[in-house]
PDB file of C-alpha atoms and ligand atoms in Angstrom:
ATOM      1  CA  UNK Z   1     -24.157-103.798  51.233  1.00  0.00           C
ATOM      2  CA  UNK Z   2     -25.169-107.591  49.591  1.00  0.00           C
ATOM      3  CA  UNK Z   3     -24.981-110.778  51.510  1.00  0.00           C
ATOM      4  CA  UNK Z   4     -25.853-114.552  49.849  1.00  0.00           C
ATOM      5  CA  UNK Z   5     -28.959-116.393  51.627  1.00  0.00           C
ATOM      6  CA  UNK Z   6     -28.863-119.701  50.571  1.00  0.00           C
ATOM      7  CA  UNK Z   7     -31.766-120.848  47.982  1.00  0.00           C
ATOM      8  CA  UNK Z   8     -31.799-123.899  49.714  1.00  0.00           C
ATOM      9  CA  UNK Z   9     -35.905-124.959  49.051  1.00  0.00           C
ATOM     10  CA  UNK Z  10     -35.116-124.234  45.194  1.00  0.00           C
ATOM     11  CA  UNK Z  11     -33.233-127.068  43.073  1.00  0.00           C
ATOM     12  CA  UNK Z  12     -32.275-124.728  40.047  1.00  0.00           C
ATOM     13  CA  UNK Z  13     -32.826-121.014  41.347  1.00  0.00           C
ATOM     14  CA  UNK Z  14     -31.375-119.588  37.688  1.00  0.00           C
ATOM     15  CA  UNK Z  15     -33.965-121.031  35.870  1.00  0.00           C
ATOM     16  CA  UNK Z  16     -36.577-118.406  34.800  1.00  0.00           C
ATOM     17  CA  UNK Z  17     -35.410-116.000  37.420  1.00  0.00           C
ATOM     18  CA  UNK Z  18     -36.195-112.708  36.272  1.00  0.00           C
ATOM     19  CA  UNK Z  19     -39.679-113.570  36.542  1.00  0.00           C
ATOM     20  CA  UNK Z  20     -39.738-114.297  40.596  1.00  0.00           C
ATOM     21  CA  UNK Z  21     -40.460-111.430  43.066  1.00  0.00           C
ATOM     22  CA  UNK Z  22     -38.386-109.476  44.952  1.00  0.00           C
ATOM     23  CA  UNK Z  23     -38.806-110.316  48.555  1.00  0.00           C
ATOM     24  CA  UNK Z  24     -39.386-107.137  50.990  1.00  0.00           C
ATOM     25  CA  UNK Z  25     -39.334-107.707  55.173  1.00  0.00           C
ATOM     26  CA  UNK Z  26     -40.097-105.387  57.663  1.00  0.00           C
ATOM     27  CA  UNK Z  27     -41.149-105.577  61.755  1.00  0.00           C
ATOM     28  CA  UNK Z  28     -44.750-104.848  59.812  1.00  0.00           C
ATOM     29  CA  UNK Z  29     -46.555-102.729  58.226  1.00  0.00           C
ATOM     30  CA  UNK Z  30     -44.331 -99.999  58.203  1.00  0.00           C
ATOM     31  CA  UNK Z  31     -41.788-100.864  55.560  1.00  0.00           C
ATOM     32  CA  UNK Z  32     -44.800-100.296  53.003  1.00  0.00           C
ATOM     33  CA  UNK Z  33     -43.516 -96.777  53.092  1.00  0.00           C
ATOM     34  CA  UNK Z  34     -40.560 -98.592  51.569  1.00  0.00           C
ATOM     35  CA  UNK Z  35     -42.718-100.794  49.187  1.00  0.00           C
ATOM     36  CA  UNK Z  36     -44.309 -97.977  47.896  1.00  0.00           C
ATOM     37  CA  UNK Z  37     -41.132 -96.316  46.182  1.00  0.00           C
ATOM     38  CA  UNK Z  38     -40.211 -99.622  45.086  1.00  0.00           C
ATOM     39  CA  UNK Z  39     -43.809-100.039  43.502  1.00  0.00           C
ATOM     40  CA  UNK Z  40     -43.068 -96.654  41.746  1.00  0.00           C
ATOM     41  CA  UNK Z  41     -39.709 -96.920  40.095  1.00  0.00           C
ATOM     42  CA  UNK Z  42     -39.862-100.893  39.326  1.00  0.00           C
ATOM     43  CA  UNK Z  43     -43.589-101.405  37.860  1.00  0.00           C
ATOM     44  CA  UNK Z  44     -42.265-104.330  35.828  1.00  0.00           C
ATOM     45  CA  UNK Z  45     -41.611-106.096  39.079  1.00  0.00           C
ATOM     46  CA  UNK Z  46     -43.594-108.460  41.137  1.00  0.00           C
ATOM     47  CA  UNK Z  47     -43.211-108.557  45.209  1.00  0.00           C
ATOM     48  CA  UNK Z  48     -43.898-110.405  47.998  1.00  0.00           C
ATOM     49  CA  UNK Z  49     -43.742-108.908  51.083  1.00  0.00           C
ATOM     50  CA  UNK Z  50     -43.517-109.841  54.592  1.00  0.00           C
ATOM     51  CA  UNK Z  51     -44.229-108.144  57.616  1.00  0.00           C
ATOM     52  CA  UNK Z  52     -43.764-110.259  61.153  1.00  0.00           C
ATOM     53  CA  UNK Z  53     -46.817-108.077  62.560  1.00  0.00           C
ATOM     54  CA  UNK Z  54     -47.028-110.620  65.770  1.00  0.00           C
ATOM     55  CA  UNK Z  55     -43.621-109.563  66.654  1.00  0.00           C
ATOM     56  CA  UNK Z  56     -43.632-105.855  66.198  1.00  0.00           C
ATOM     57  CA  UNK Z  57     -42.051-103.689  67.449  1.00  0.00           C
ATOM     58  CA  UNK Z  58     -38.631-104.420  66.549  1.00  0.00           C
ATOM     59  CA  UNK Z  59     -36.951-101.427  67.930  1.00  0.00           C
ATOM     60  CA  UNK Z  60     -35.803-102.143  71.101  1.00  0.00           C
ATOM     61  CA  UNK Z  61     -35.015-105.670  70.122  1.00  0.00           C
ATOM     62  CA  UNK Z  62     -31.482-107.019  70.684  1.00  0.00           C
ATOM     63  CA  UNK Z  63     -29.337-107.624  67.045  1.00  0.00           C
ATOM     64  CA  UNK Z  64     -28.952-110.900  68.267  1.00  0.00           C
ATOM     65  CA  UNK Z  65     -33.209-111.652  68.006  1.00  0.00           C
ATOM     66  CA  UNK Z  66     -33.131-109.465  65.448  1.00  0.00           C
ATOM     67  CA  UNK Z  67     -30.750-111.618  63.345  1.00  0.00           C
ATOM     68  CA  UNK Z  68     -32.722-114.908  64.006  1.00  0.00           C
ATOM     69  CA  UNK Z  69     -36.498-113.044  63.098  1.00  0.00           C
ATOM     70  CA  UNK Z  70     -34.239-111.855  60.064  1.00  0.00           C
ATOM     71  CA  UNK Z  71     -33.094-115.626  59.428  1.00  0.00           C
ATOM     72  CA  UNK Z  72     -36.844-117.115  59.546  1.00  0.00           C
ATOM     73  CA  UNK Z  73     -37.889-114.618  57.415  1.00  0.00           C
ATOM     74  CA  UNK Z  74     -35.231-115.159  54.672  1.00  0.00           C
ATOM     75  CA  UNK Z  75     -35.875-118.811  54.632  1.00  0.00           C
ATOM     76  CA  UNK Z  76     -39.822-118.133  54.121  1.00  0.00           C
ATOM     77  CA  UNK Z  77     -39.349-115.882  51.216  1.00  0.00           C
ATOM     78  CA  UNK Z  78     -36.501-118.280  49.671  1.00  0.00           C
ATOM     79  CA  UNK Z  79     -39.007-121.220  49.860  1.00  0.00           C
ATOM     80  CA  UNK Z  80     -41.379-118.659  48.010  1.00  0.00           C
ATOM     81  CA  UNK Z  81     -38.732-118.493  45.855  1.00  0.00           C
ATOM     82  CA  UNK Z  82     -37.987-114.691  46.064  1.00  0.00           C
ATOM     83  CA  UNK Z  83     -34.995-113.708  43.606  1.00  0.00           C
ATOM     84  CA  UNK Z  84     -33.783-110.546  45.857  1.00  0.00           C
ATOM     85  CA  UNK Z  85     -34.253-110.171  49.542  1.00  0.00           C
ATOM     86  CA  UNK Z  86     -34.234-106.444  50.556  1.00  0.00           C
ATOM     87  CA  UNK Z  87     -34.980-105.255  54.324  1.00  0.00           C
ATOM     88  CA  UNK Z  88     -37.031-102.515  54.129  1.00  0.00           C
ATOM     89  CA  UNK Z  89     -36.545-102.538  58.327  1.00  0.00           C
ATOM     90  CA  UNK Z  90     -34.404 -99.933  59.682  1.00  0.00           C
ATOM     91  CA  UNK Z  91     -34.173-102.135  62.746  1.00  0.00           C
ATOM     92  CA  UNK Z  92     -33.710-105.391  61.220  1.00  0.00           C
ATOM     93  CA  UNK Z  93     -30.852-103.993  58.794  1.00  0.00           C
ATOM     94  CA  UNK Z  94     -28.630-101.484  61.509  1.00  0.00           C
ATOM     95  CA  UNK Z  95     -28.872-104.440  63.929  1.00  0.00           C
ATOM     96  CA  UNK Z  96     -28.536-107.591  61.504  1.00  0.00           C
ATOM     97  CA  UNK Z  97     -27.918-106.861  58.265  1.00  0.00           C
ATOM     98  CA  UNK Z  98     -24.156-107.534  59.102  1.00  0.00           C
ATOM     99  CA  UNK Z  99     -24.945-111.016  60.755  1.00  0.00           C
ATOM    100  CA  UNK Z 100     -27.124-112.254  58.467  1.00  0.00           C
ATOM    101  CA  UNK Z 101     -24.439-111.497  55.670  1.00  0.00           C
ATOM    102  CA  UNK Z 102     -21.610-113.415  57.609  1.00  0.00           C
ATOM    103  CA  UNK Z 103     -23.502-116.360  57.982  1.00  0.00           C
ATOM    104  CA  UNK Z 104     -25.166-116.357  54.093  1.00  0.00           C
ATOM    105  CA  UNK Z 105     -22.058-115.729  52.389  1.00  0.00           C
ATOM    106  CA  UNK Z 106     -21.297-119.408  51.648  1.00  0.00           C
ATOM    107  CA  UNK Z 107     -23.017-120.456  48.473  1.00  0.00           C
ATOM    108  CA  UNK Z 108     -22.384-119.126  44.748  1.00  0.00           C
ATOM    109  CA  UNK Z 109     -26.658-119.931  44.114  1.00  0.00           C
ATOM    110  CA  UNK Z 110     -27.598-117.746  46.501  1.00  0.00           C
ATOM    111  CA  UNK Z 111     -29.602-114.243  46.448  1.00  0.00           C
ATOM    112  CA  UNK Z 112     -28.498-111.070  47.320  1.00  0.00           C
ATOM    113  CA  UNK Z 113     -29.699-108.972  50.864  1.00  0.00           C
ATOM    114  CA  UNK Z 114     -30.233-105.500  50.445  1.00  0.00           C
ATOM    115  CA  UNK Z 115     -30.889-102.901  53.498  1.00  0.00           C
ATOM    116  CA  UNK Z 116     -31.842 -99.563  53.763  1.00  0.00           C
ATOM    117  CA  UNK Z 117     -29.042 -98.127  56.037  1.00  0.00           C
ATOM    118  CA  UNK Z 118     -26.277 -97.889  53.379  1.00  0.00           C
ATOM    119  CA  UNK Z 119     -28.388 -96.424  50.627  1.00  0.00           C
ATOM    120  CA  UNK Z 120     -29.754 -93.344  53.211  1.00  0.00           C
ATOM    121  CA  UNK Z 121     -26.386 -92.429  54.469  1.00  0.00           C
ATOM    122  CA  UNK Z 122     -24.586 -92.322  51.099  1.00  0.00           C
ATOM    123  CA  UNK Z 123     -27.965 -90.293  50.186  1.00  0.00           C
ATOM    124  CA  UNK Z 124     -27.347 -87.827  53.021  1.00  0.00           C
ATOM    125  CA  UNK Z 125     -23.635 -87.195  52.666  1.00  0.00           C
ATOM    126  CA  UNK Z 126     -24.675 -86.431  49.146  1.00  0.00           C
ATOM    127  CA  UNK Z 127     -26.796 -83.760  50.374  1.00  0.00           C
ATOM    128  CA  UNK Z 128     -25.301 -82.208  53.746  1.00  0.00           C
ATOM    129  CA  UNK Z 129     -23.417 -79.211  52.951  1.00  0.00           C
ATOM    130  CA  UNK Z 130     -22.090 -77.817  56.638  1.00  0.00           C
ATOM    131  CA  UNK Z 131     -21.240 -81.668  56.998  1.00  0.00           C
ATOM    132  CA  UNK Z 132     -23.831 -82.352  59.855  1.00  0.00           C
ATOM    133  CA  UNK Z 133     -26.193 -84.735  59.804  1.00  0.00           C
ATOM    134  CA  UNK Z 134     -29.059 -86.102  61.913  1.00  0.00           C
ATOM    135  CA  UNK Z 135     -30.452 -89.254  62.375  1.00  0.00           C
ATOM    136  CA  UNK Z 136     -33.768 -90.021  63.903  1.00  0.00           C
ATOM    137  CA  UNK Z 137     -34.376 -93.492  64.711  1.00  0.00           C
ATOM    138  CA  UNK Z 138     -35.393 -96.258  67.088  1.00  0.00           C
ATOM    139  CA  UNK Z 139     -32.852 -97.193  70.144  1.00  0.00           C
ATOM    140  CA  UNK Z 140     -31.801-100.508  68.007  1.00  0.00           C
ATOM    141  CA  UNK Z 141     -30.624 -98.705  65.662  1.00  0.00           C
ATOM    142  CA  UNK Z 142     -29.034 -95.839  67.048  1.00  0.00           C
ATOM    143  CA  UNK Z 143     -27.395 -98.303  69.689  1.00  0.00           C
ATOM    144  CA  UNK Z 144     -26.037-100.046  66.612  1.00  0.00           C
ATOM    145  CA  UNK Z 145     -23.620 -97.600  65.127  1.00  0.00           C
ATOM    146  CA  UNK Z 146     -24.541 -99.005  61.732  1.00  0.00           C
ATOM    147  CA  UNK Z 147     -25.182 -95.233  60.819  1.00  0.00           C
ATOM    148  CA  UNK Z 148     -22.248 -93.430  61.899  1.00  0.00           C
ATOM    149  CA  UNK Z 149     -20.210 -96.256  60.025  1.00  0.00           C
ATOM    150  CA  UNK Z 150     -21.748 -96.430  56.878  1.00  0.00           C
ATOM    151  CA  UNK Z 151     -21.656 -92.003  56.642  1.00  0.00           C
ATOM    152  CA  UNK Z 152     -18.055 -91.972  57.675  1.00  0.00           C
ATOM    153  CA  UNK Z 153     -17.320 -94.840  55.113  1.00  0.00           C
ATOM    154  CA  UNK Z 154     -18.621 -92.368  52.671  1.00  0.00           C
ATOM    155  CA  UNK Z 155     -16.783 -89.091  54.320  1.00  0.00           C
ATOM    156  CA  UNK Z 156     -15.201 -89.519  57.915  1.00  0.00           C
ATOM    157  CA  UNK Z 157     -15.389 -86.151  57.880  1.00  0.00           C
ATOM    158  CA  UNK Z 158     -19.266 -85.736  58.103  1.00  0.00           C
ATOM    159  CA  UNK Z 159     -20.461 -86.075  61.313  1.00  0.00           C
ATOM    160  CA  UNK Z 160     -23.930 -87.256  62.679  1.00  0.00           C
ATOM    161  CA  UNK Z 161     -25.861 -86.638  65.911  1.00  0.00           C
ATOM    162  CA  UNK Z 162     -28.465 -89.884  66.516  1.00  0.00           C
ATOM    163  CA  UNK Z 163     -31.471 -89.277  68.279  1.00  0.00           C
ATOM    164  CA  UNK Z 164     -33.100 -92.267  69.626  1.00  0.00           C
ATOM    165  CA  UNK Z 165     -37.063 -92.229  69.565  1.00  0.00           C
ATOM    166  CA  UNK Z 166     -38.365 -94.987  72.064  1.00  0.00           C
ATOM    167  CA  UNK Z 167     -42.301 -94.234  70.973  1.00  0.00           C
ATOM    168  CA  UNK Z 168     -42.107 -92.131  67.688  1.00  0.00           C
ATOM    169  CA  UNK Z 169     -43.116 -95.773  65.718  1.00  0.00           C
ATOM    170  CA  UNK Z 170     -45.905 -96.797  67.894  1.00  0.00           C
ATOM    171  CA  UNK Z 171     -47.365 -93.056  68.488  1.00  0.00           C
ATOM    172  CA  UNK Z 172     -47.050 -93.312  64.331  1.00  0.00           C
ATOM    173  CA  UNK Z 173     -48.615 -96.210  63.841  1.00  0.00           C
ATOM    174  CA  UNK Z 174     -51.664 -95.790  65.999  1.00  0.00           C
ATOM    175  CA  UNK Z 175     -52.755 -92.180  65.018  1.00  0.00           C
ATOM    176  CA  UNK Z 176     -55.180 -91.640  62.409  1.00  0.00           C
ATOM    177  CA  UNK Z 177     -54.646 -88.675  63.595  1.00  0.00           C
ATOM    178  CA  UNK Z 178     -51.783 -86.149  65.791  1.00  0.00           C
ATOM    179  CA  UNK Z 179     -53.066 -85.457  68.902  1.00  0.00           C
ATOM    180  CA  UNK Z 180     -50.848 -83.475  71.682  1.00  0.00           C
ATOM    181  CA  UNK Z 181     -49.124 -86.417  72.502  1.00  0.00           C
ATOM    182  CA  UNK Z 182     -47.837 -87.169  69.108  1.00  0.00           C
ATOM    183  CA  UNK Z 183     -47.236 -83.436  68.360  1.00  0.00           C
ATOM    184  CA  UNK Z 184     -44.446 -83.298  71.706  1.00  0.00           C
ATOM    185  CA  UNK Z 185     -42.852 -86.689  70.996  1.00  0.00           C
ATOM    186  CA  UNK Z 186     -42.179 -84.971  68.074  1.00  0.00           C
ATOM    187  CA  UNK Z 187     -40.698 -81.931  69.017  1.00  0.00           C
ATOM    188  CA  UNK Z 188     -38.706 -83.626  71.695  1.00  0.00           C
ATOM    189  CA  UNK Z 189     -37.023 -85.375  69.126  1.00  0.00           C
ATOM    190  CA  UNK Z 190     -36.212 -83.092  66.708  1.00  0.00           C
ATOM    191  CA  UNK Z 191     -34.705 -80.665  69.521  1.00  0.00           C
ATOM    192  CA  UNK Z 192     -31.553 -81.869  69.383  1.00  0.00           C
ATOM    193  CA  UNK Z 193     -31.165 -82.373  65.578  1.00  0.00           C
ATOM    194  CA  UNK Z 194     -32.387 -78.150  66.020  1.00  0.00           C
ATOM    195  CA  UNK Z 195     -29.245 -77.496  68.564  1.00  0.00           C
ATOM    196  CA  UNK Z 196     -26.749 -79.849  66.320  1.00  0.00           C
ATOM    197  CA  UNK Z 197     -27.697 -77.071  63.457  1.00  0.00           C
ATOM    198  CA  UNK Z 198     -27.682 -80.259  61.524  1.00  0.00           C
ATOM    199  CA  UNK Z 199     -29.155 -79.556  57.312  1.00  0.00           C
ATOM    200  CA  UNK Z 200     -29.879 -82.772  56.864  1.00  0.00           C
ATOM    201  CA  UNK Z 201     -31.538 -85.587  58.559  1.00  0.00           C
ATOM    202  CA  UNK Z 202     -32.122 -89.018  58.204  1.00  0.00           C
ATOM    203  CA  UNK Z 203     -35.228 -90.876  58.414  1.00  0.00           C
ATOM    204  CA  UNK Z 204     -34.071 -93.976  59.896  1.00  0.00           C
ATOM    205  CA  UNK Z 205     -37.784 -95.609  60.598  1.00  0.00           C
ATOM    206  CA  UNK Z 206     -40.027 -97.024  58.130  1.00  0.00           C
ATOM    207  CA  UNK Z 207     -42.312 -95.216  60.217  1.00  0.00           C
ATOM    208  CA  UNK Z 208     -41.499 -91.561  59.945  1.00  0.00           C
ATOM    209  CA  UNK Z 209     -41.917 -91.008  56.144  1.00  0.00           C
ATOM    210  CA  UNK Z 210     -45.585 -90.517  56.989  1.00  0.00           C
ATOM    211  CA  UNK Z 211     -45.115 -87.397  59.272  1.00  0.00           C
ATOM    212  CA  UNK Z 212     -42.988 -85.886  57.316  1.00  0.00           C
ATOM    213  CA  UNK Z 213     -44.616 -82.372  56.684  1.00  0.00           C
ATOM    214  CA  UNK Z 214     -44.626 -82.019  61.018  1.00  0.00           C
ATOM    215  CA  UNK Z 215     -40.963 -83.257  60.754  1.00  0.00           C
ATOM    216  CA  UNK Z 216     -39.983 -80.491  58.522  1.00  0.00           C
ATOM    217  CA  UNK Z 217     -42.339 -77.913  59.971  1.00  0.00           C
ATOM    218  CA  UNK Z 218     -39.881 -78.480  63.206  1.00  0.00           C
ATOM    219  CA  UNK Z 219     -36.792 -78.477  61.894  1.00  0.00           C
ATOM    220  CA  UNK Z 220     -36.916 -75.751  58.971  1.00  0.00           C
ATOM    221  CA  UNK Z 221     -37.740 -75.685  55.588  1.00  0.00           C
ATOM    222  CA  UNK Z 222     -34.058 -75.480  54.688  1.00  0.00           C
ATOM    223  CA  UNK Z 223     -33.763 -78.804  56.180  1.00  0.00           C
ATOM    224  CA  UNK Z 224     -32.971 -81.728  53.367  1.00  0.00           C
ATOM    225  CA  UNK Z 225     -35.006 -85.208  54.981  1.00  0.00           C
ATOM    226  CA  UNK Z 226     -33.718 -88.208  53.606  1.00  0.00           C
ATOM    227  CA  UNK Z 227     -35.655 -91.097  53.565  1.00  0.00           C
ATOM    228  CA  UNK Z 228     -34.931 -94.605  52.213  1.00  0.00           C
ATOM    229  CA  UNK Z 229     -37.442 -95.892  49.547  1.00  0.00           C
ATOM    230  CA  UNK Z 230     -36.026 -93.656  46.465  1.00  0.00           C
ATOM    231  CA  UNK Z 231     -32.582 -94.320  47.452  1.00  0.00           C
ATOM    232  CA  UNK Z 232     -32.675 -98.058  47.632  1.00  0.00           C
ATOM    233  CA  UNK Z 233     -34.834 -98.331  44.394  1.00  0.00           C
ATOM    234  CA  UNK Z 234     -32.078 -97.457  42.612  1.00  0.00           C
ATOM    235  CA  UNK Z 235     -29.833-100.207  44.211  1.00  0.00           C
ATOM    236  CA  UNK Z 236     -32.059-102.958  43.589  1.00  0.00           C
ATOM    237  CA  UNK Z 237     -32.607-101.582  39.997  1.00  0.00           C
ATOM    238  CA  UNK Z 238     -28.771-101.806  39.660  1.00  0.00           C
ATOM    239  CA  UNK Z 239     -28.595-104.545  41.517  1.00  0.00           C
ATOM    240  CA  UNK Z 240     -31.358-106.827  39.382  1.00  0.00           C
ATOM    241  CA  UNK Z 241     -30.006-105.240  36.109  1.00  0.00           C
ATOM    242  CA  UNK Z 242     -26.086-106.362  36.578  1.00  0.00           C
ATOM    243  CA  UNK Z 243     -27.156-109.961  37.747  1.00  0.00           C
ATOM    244  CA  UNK Z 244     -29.611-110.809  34.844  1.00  0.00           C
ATOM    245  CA  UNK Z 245     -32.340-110.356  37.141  1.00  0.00           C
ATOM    246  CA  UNK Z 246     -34.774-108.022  35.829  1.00  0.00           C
ATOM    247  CA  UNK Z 247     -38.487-108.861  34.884  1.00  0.00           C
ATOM    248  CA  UNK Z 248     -38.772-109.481  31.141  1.00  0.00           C
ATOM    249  CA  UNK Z 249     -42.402-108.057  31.605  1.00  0.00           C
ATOM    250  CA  UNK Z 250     -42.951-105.711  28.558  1.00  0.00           C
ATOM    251  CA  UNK Z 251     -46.027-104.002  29.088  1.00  0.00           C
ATOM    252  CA  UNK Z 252     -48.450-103.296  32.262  1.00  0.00           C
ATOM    253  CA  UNK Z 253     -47.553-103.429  35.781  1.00  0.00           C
ATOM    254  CA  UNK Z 254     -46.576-106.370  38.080  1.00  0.00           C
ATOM    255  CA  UNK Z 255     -48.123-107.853  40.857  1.00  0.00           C
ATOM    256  CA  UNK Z 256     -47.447-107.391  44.789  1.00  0.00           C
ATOM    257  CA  UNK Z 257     -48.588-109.856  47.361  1.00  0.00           C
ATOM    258  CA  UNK Z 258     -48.421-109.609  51.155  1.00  0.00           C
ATOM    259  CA  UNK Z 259     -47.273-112.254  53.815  1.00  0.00           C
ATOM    260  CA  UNK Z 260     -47.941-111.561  57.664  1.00  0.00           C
ATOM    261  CA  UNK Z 261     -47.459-113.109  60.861  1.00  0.00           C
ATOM    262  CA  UNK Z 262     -50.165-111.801  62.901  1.00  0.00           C
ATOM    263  CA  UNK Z 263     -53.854-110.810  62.302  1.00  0.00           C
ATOM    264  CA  UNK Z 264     -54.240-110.440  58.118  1.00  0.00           C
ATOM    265  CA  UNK Z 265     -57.219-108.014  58.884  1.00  0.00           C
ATOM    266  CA  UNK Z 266     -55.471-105.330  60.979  1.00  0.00           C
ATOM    267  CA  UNK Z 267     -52.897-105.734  58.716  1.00  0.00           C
ATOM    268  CA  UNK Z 268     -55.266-104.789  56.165  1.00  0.00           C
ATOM    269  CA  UNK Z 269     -56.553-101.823  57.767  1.00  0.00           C
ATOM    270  CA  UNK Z 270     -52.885-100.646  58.455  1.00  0.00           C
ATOM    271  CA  UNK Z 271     -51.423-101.103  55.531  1.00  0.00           C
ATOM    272  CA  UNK Z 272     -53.218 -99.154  53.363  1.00  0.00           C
ATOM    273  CA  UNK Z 273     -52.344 -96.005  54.796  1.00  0.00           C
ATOM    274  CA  UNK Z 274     -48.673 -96.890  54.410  1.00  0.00           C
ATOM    275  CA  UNK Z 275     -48.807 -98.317  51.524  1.00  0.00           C
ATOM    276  CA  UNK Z 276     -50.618 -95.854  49.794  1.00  0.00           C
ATOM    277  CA  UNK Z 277     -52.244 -97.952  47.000  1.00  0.00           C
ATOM    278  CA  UNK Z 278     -54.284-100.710  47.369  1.00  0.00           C
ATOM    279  CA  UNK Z 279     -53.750-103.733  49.413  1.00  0.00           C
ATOM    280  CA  UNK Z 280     -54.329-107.013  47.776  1.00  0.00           C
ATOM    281  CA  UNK Z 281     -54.345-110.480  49.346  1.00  0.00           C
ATOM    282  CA  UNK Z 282     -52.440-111.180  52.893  1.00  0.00           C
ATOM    283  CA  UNK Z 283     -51.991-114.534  54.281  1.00  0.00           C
ATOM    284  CA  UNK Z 284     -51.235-115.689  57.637  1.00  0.00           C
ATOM    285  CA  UNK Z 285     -48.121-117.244  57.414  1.00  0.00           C
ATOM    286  CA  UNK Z 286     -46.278-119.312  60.368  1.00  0.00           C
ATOM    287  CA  UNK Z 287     -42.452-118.775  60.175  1.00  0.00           C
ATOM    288  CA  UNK Z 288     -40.099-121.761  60.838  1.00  0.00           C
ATOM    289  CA  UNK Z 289     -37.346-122.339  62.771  1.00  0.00           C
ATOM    290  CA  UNK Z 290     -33.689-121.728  61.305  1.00  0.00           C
ATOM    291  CA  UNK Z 291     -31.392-124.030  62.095  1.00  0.00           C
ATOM    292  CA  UNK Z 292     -30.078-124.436  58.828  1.00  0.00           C
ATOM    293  CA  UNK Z 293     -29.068-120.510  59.416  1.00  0.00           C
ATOM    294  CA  UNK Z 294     -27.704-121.119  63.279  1.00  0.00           C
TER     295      UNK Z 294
HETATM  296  N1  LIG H   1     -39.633-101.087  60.785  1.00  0.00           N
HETATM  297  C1  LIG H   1     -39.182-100.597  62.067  1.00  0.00           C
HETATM  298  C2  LIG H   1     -37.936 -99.743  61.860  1.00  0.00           C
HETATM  299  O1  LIG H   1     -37.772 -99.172  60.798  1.00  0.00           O
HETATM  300  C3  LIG H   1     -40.306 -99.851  62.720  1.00  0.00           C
HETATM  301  C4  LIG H   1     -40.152 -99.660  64.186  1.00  0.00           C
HETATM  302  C5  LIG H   1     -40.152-100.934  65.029  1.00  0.00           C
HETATM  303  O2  LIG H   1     -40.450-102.031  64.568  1.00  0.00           O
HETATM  304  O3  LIG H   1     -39.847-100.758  66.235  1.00  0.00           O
HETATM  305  O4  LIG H   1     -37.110 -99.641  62.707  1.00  0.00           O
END
């Protein structure tokens, strides 16, 4: 679903605006799993991403922080004059995607949020065929019910059993490699997807893309995963192309840029493994406070 975030910082934000990036957000590093599918299927397009790093995690965070982190972070890529906002966050969308809409909606020059939860579920009730679903994801985002909402907007009568992973991000995101730990977390969570005799299940982390193989290893190979980046490619391709917002860029690819709010060199070293490609230049950046937003 779309929201307006006020352009505020930008006097004429029509003028040349296919040419500014798409802003991406995430809790940090992993919504480059996210970045990476939109690298893929828009190569025209340049991004600037941002990943509040010094605040992660933001899965047990209350919607209410959540939409205020969410708030900052709009305003910073607005003043960097970002034509598209899209929250790559599973977190940041389930728990304020909804609030950050209600209190953006009140300008016609504004630009349009995108999140991943609506894209996934429509994705998944595509592909379920017994009409169960799972949903792996961090207690934030279970808690929030934005799931269940947006798959029964799509077919109430689909059902989906959440599963709410406390440490599957975290285990994730400090492994170079599984050890036993990472291997039961795992399995712990998947066992009630395995009961539910679920066929499909949602990746609902920007996290979990990358242990995919051990996810489907555990629940069956007959298991469909759906994850977000393809889906919501495709809506900010639509969306860009039905505004007037694409990049005129002919030939060659565009450029991506990277924003964080802790350490730039961890972020580095992170990132790459998420991101997949290389990482160029990250800068430090301190977020403001939102009052215009409150
Ligand atoms: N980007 C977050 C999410 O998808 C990763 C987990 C976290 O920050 O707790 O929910």
């Amino acid at each position: 679903m779309m929201g307006c975030v006020p352009a505020s910082a930008s006097p004429d934000p029509r003028a040349d605006a296919g040419r500014r990036p798409i802003g991406v957000f995430d809790s940090g590093v992993g919504g480059l799993t996210v970045l990476h599918e939109l690298l893929v299927q828009l190569p025209q397009e340049d991004f600037l991403y941002l990943g509040d790093t010094a605040r992660f995690p933001y899965g047990e965070r209350s919607p209410e922080e959540l939409a205020r982190f969410s708030s900052q972070i709009a305003e910073e890529l607005l003043r960097r004059r970002a034509k598209l906002l899209v929250i790559a966050c599973n977190s940041a969308t389930a728990a304020a995607l909804p609030i950050l809409e209600r209190r953006m909606m009140e300008t016609t020059l504004g630009v349009d949020v995108l999140g991943v939860v609506r894209p996934e579920a429509m994705q998944a009730v595509a592909a379920t065929r017994s009409g169960r679903i799972g949903l792996l994801a961090t207690p934030t985002t279970v808690a929030s019910g934005s799931y269940e909402r947006a798959v029964s907007s799509v077919d109430p009568h689909v059902t989906l059993q959440a599963v709410a992973c406390p440490t599957l991000a975290g285990i994730i995101q400090a492994g170079e490699q599984f050890d036993e730990r990472a291997v039961d977390s795992v399995r712990e969570a998947c066992l009630p997807l395995r009961e539910a005799d679920v066929d499909t299940v949602i990746l609902g982390c920007t996290h979990y893309p990358l242990i995919k193989p051990m996810l489907q290893r555990m629940l069956g190979p007959s298991v469909t995963l759906v994850s977000s980046g393809a889906a919501l490619a495709r809506q900010v391709e639509h969306a860009l192309s039905t505004r007037g917002l694409s990049n005129p860029r002919q030939h060659g690819e565009g450029d991506y840029r990277f924003l964080c709010t802790g350490e730039p060199e961890s972020f580095r070293e992170l990132g790459t493994r998420f991101l997949q490609m290389p990482l160029g230049e990250v800068e430090r950046v301190e977020l403001q406070s939102v009052e215009a937003l409150a």
